[in-house]
Coordinates of C-alpha atoms in Angstrom, one line a residue:
X1 CA 0.0 0.0 0.0
X2 CA 1.4 3.4 -1.0
X3 CA 1.6 6.0 1.7
X4 CA 0.9 9.6 0.7
X5 CA 1.8 12.6 2.9
X6 CA -0.1 15.7 2.1
X7 CA 1.0 19.0 3.8
X8 CA -1.9 21.2 4.7
X9 CA -1.8 24.7 6.2
X10 CA -5.2 26.1 5.2
X11 CA -3.8 28.3 2.5
X12 CA -5.5 28.3 -0.9
X13 CA -2.4 26.7 -2.4
X14 CA -2.4 23.7 0.0
X15 CA -6.2 23.3 -0.2
X16 CA -6.1 23.3 -4.0
X17 CA -3.3 20.8 -4.0
X18 CA -5.3 18.5 -1.7
X19 CA -8.5 18.9 -3.8
X20 CA -6.6 18.2 -7.1
X21 CA -5.1 15.0 -5.7
X22 CA -8.4 13.8 -4.3
X23 CA -10.0 14.1 -7.8
X24 CA -7.4 12.0 -9.6
X25 CA -8.6 8.4 -10.5
X26 CA -6.1 6.4 -8.5
X27 CA -5.9 2.7 -9.3
X28 CA -3.9 1.5 -6.4
X29 CA -4.6 1.3 -2.7
X30 CA -3.3 4.3 -0.7
X31 CA -3.0 5.3 2.9
X32 CA -3.2 9.1 3.2
X33 CA -1.7 11.2 5.9
X34 CA -2.8 14.8 6.2
X35 CA -0.4 16.9 8.2
X36 CA -0.5 20.4 9.5
X37 CA 2.6 21.9 11.1
X38 CA 2.0 24.7 13.6
X39 CA 5.2 26.7 14.1
X40 CA 6.1 28.4 17.4
X41 CA 7.5 31.9 16.5
X42 CA 10.3 33.4 18.6
X43 CA 7.9 35.9 20.1
X44 CA 5.5 33.1 21.0
X45 CA 8.3 31.2 22.7
X46 CA 9.1 34.2 24.9
X47 CA 5.4 34.7 25.5
X48 CA 5.1 31.3 27.2
X49 CA 6.9 32.7 30.2
X50 CA 3.9 35.1 30.6
X51 CA 1.3 32.7 29.4
X52 CA 2.2 29.1 30.4
X53 CA -0.8 27.7 28.5
X54 CA 0.1 29.6 25.3
X55 CA -3.5 30.1 24.4
X56 CA -2.7 31.4 20.9
X57 CA -0.8 28.3 20.1
X58 CA -3.6 26.1 21.4
X59 CA -6.1 28.1 19.2
X60 CA -3.8 27.6 16.2
X61 CA -3.8 23.9 16.8
X62 CA -7.5 23.8 17.0
X63 CA -7.8 25.7 13.8
X64 CA -5.4 23.3 12.2
X65 CA -7.6 20.3 13.3
X66 CA -10.6 22.0 11.6
X67 CA -8.6 22.5 8.4
X68 CA -7.5 18.9 8.5
X69 CA -11.0 17.5 9.0
X70 CA -12.2 19.5 6.0
X71 CA -9.3 18.3 3.9
X72 CA -9.9 14.7 4.8
X73 CA -13.5 14.6 3.6
X74 CA -12.9 14.1 -0.2
X75 CA -10.5 11.3 0.5
X76 CA -12.8 9.5 2.9
X77 CA -15.6 9.7 0.3
X78 CA -13.3 7.9 -2.1
X79 CA -12.8 5.1 0.4
X80 CA -9.2 5.8 1.4
X81 CA -7.7 5.3 4.8
X82 CA -7.0 8.8 6.2
X83 CA -5.0 9.9 9.2
X84 CA -4.7 13.5 10.3
X85 CA -1.7 14.9 12.3
X86 CA -1.0 18.3 13.9
X87 CA 2.7 18.8 14.5
X88 CA 4.8 21.5 16.1
X89 CA 8.0 22.8 14.5
X90 CA 9.6 24.3 11.4
X91 CA 7.2 23.4 8.5
X92 CA 9.8 22.3 5.9
X93 CA 12.0 20.3 8.3
X94 CA 9.0 18.7 10.1
X95 CA 7.4 17.6 6.8
X96 CA 10.6 16.0 5.6
X97 CA 11.1 14.2 9.0
X98 CA 7.5 12.9 8.8
X99 CA 8.1 11.7 5.3
X100 CA 11.1 9.8 6.5
X101 CA 9.4 8.3 9.5
X102 CA 6.3 7.3 7.6
X103 CA 8.3 6.0 4.6
X104 CA 6.0 8.0 2.4
X105 CA 6.1 7.1 -1.3
X106 CA 4.8 10.5 -2.2
X107 CA 4.7 13.9 -0.5
X108 CA 2.3 16.5 -1.8
X109 CA 2.7 20.2 -1.2
X110 CA 1.3 23.4 -2.6
X111 CA 3.8 25.6 -4.4
X112 CA 3.2 28.5 -2.0
X113 CA 1.4 29.0 1.3
X114 CA 2.3 27.9 4.8
X115 CA 1.0 31.0 6.5
X116 CA 2.4 33.7 4.4
X117 CA 2.5 34.8 0.7
X118 CA 5.8 34.2 -1.1
X119 CA 7.9 36.7 -3.0
X120 CA 9.3 33.8 -5.1
X121 CA 7.6 31.7 -7.7
X122 CA 8.1 28.8 -5.2
X123 CA 7.5 28.9 -1.5
X124 CA 10.6 28.2 0.7
X125 CA 8.8 25.3 2.5
X126 CA 7.8 23.7 -0.8
X127 CA 11.4 24.0 -2.1
X128 CA 12.8 22.6 1.1
X129 CA 10.5 19.6 0.9
X130 CA 11.3 19.0 -2.8
X131 CA 15.0 19.2 -2.1
X132 CA 15.2 17.0 1.0
X133 CA 12.3 14.5 1.0
X134 CA 13.6 11.0 0.7
X135 CA 10.8 9.9 -1.8
X136 CA 8.8 11.4 -4.6
X137 CA 7.4 14.9 -4.3
X138 CA 4.5 16.5 -6.1
X139 CA 4.4 20.3 -6.0
X140 CA 1.1 21.6 -7.1
X141 CA 0.7 25.1 -8.7
X142 CA -2.8 26.4 -9.0
X143 CA -3.5 27.1 -12.6
X144 CA -5.4 30.4 -12.8
X145 CA -7.2 29.5 -16.0
X146 CA -8.4 26.0 -15.0
X147 CA -10.8 25.0 -12.3
X148 CA -11.0 21.3 -13.3
X149 CA -8.0 18.9 -13.1
X150 CA -9.1 17.1 -16.3
X151 CA -7.7 16.5 -18.8
X152 CA -4.3 16.6 -17.1
X153 CA -1.9 17.8 -19.8
X154 CA 1.2 15.9 -18.6
X155 CA 4.7 16.2 -19.8
X156 CA 7.4 13.6 -19.0
X157 CA 10.8 15.0 -19.5
X158 CA 12.8 12.0 -20.4
X159 CA 16.5 11.0 -20.4
X160 CA 17.8 7.5 -21.1
X161 CA 19.1 7.1 -17.6
X162 CA 18.1 5.1 -14.5
X163 CA 16.1 8.1 -13.0
X164 CA 14.4 8.5 -16.4
X165 CA 13.4 4.9 -16.7
X166 CA 12.2 4.9 -13.1
X167 CA 10.1 8.0 -13.8
X168 CA 8.3 6.0 -16.5
X169 CA 7.7 3.0 -14.1
X170 CA 6.4 5.3 -11.3
X171 CA 4.0 6.9 -13.7
X172 CA 2.7 3.5 -14.8
X173 CA 2.2 2.5 -11.2
X174 CA 0.3 5.7 -10.5
X175 CA -1.6 5.7 -13.8
X176 CA -4.4 8.2 -14.1
X177 CA -5.8 6.4 -17.2
X178 CA -7.2 7.9 -20.3
X179 CA -7.9 11.2 -18.6
X180 CA -4.2 12.0 -19.0
X181 CA -2.9 13.8 -22.1
X182 CA 0.7 12.7 -22.2
X183 CA 3.6 14.3 -23.9
X184 CA 7.1 12.6 -23.9
X185 CA 9.9 15.0 -24.6
X186 CA 13.7 14.9 -24.6
X187 CA 16.0 17.9 -24.9
X188 CA 19.0 17.6 -27.3
X189 CA 21.5 20.1 -26.1
X190 CA 24.1 21.5 -28.4
X191 CA 22.8 19.7 -31.5
X192 CA 21.4 20.8 -34.8
X193 CA 18.1 19.4 -36.1
X194 CA 19.7 18.0 -39.2
X195 CA 19.0 14.3 -38.9
X196 CA 22.4 13.6 -37.3
X197 CA 23.2 10.3 -35.7
X198 CA 22.9 11.9 -32.3
X199 CA 19.4 13.1 -33.0
X200 CA 18.5 9.6 -34.3
X201 CA 19.7 8.1 -31.0
X202 CA 17.4 10.6 -29.1
X203 CA 14.5 9.7 -31.3
X204 CA 15.1 6.0 -30.9
X205 CA 15.1 6.4 -27.1
X206 CA 11.9 8.3 -27.2
X207 CA 10.3 5.6 -29.4
X208 CA 11.2 2.9 -26.9
X209 CA 9.9 5.0 -24.0
X210 CA 6.7 5.6 -25.8
X211 CA 6.0 1.9 -26.2
X212 CA 6.4 1.5 -22.5
X213 CA 3.8 4.2 -21.8
X214 CA 1.0 3.0 -24.1
X215 CA -0.8 1.6 -21.0
X216 CA -0.9 5.0 -19.4
X217 CA -2.6 7.1 -22.2
X218 CA -4.4 6.3 -25.4
X219 CA -2.1 8.6 -27.3
X220 CA 1.5 9.5 -26.3
X221 CA 3.0 12.4 -28.3
X222 CA 6.7 12.5 -28.5
X223 CA 8.9 15.6 -29.2
X224 CA 12.7 16.1 -29.5
X225 CA 13.5 19.7 -28.6
X226 CA 16.8 21.5 -29.2
X227 CA 18.4 23.7 -26.6
X228 CA 21.5 24.9 -24.9
X229 CA 20.4 24.1 -21.4
X230 CA 18.3 21.0 -20.5
X231 CA 16.2 22.7 -17.8
X232 CA 15.6 25.8 -19.9
X233 CA 14.5 23.6 -22.8
X234 CA 12.0 21.8 -20.6
X235 CA 10.5 25.1 -19.2
X236 CA 10.3 26.6 -22.6
X237 CA 8.3 23.6 -23.8
X238 CA 6.0 23.7 -20.8
X239 CA 5.3 27.4 -21.4
X240 CA 4.6 27.1 -25.1
X241 CA 2.4 24.1 -24.8
X242 CA 0.4 25.2 -21.6
X243 CA 1.1 22.0 -19.7
X244 CA -0.5 21.2 -16.4
X245 CA 2.2 18.9 -15.0
X246 CA 5.8 18.0 -15.7
X247 CA 7.4 14.7 -14.4
X248 CA 11.1 14.5 -13.8
X249 CA 13.2 11.5 -12.7
X250 CA 15.6 12.4 -9.9
X251 CA 18.2 10.4 -8.0
X252 CA 16.9 9.5 -4.5
X253 CA 18.1 11.5 -1.4
X254 CA 20.2 10.2 1.4
X255 CA 22.7 7.5 0.7
X256 CA 22.1 7.5 -3.0
X257 CA 23.2 11.1 -3.8
X258 CA 25.9 13.5 -2.7
X259 CA 23.8 16.5 -3.8
X260 CA 20.5 17.8 -2.3
X261 CA 18.9 18.3 -5.7
X262 CA 20.0 18.1 -9.3
X263 CA 20.6 21.5 -11.0
X264 CA 18.1 20.6 -13.8
X265 CA 15.4 19.6 -11.4
X266 CA 15.9 22.6 -9.2
X267 CA 15.8 24.9 -12.3
X268 CA 12.5 23.3 -13.5
X269 CA 11.0 23.4 -10.0
X270 CA 11.7 27.1 -9.6
X271 CA 10.7 28.2 -13.2
X272 CA 8.1 25.8 -14.4
X273 CA 4.7 27.5 -15.0
X274 CA 2.9 24.2 -13.9
X275 CA 2.9 21.6 -11.2
X276 CA 6.1 19.5 -10.9
X277 CA 6.3 15.8 -10.0
X278 CA 9.8 14.7 -8.9
X279 CA 10.0 10.9 -9.0
X280 CA 12.4 9.1 -6.6
X281 CA 10.5 6.3 -4.9
X282 CA 10.6 3.7 -7.6
X283 CA 14.3 4.1 -8.2
X284 CA 15.1 4.1 -4.5
X285 CA 13.2 0.8 -4.1
X286 CA 15.1 -0.8 -7.0
X287 CA 18.4 0.4 -5.8
X288 CA 17.7 -1.1 -2.3
X289 CA 17.0 -4.4 -4.0
X290 CA 20.4 -4.2 -5.7
X291 CA 18.9 -3.8 -9.2
X292 CA 20.5 -1.7 -11.9
X293 CA 17.6 -0.2 -13.8
X294 CA 19.6 0.8 -16.9
X295 CA 20.7 -2.8 -17.5
X296 CA 17.2 -4.1 -16.8
X297 CA 15.6 -1.6 -19.2
X298 CA 18.0 -2.3 -22.0
X299 CA 17.6 -6.1 -21.6
X300 CA 13.8 -6.0 -21.7
X301 CA 13.0 -3.2 -24.1

């Protein structure tokens, strides 16, 4: 059973993310954890000396419980097991710690929120979770011109690497069925669109990946884009094609990587005009089994 941790703070961004996820037609069993982190500010810590009961904090916790109860309703109607939790601490760090303790396969956050508006395109809490969570992370941006999540115009940015292969497998496991409009793209950096051998290799890789994804969507459109920077090429494609979601394969955190987040993933996360799904869980599971996904992929496809 997949465990999903959804961070809720009552902001429009987090409530939209929760509602979006609740409407997706999931085909595998899930256990959903809704978590609200109530921080104690420095002023509030000093105030405890004058107000041992810290009545404002108690009120904030009660408000959090009300928000969590409201957020749990659509998941309960869909028949999923739901647990709600109110935690104290720094929101970003606490969510990552909870994801580790729960062994969550997916963490869902809104792109902004957590008690205050952000001056950046991505909230600091969202970015911290995306950078440090041990498993997959789905960062939801609220599209201003779309009130319904369907059809989900999804773009999988593909590279012929272990994280790229794992992203395909994780998408298959989490299939949203025919309600997904799927684009499969690769970025050829520093190449001319002249039918060169290198371009042919990219196209062959896209063709093999497309065959694997026929069970996800009725029609998978492929595209080889030219660009000088991989992340910039992805963002440009997302903008020009008005995509709702981009999927990126990423090396798992912890023992599997020396870096907190790949530069391409971080660039897309900060600049994409749509929601971003960073897939790590499938690759982490395969690596723990001692499997080498690149070799498996090439021997079976």
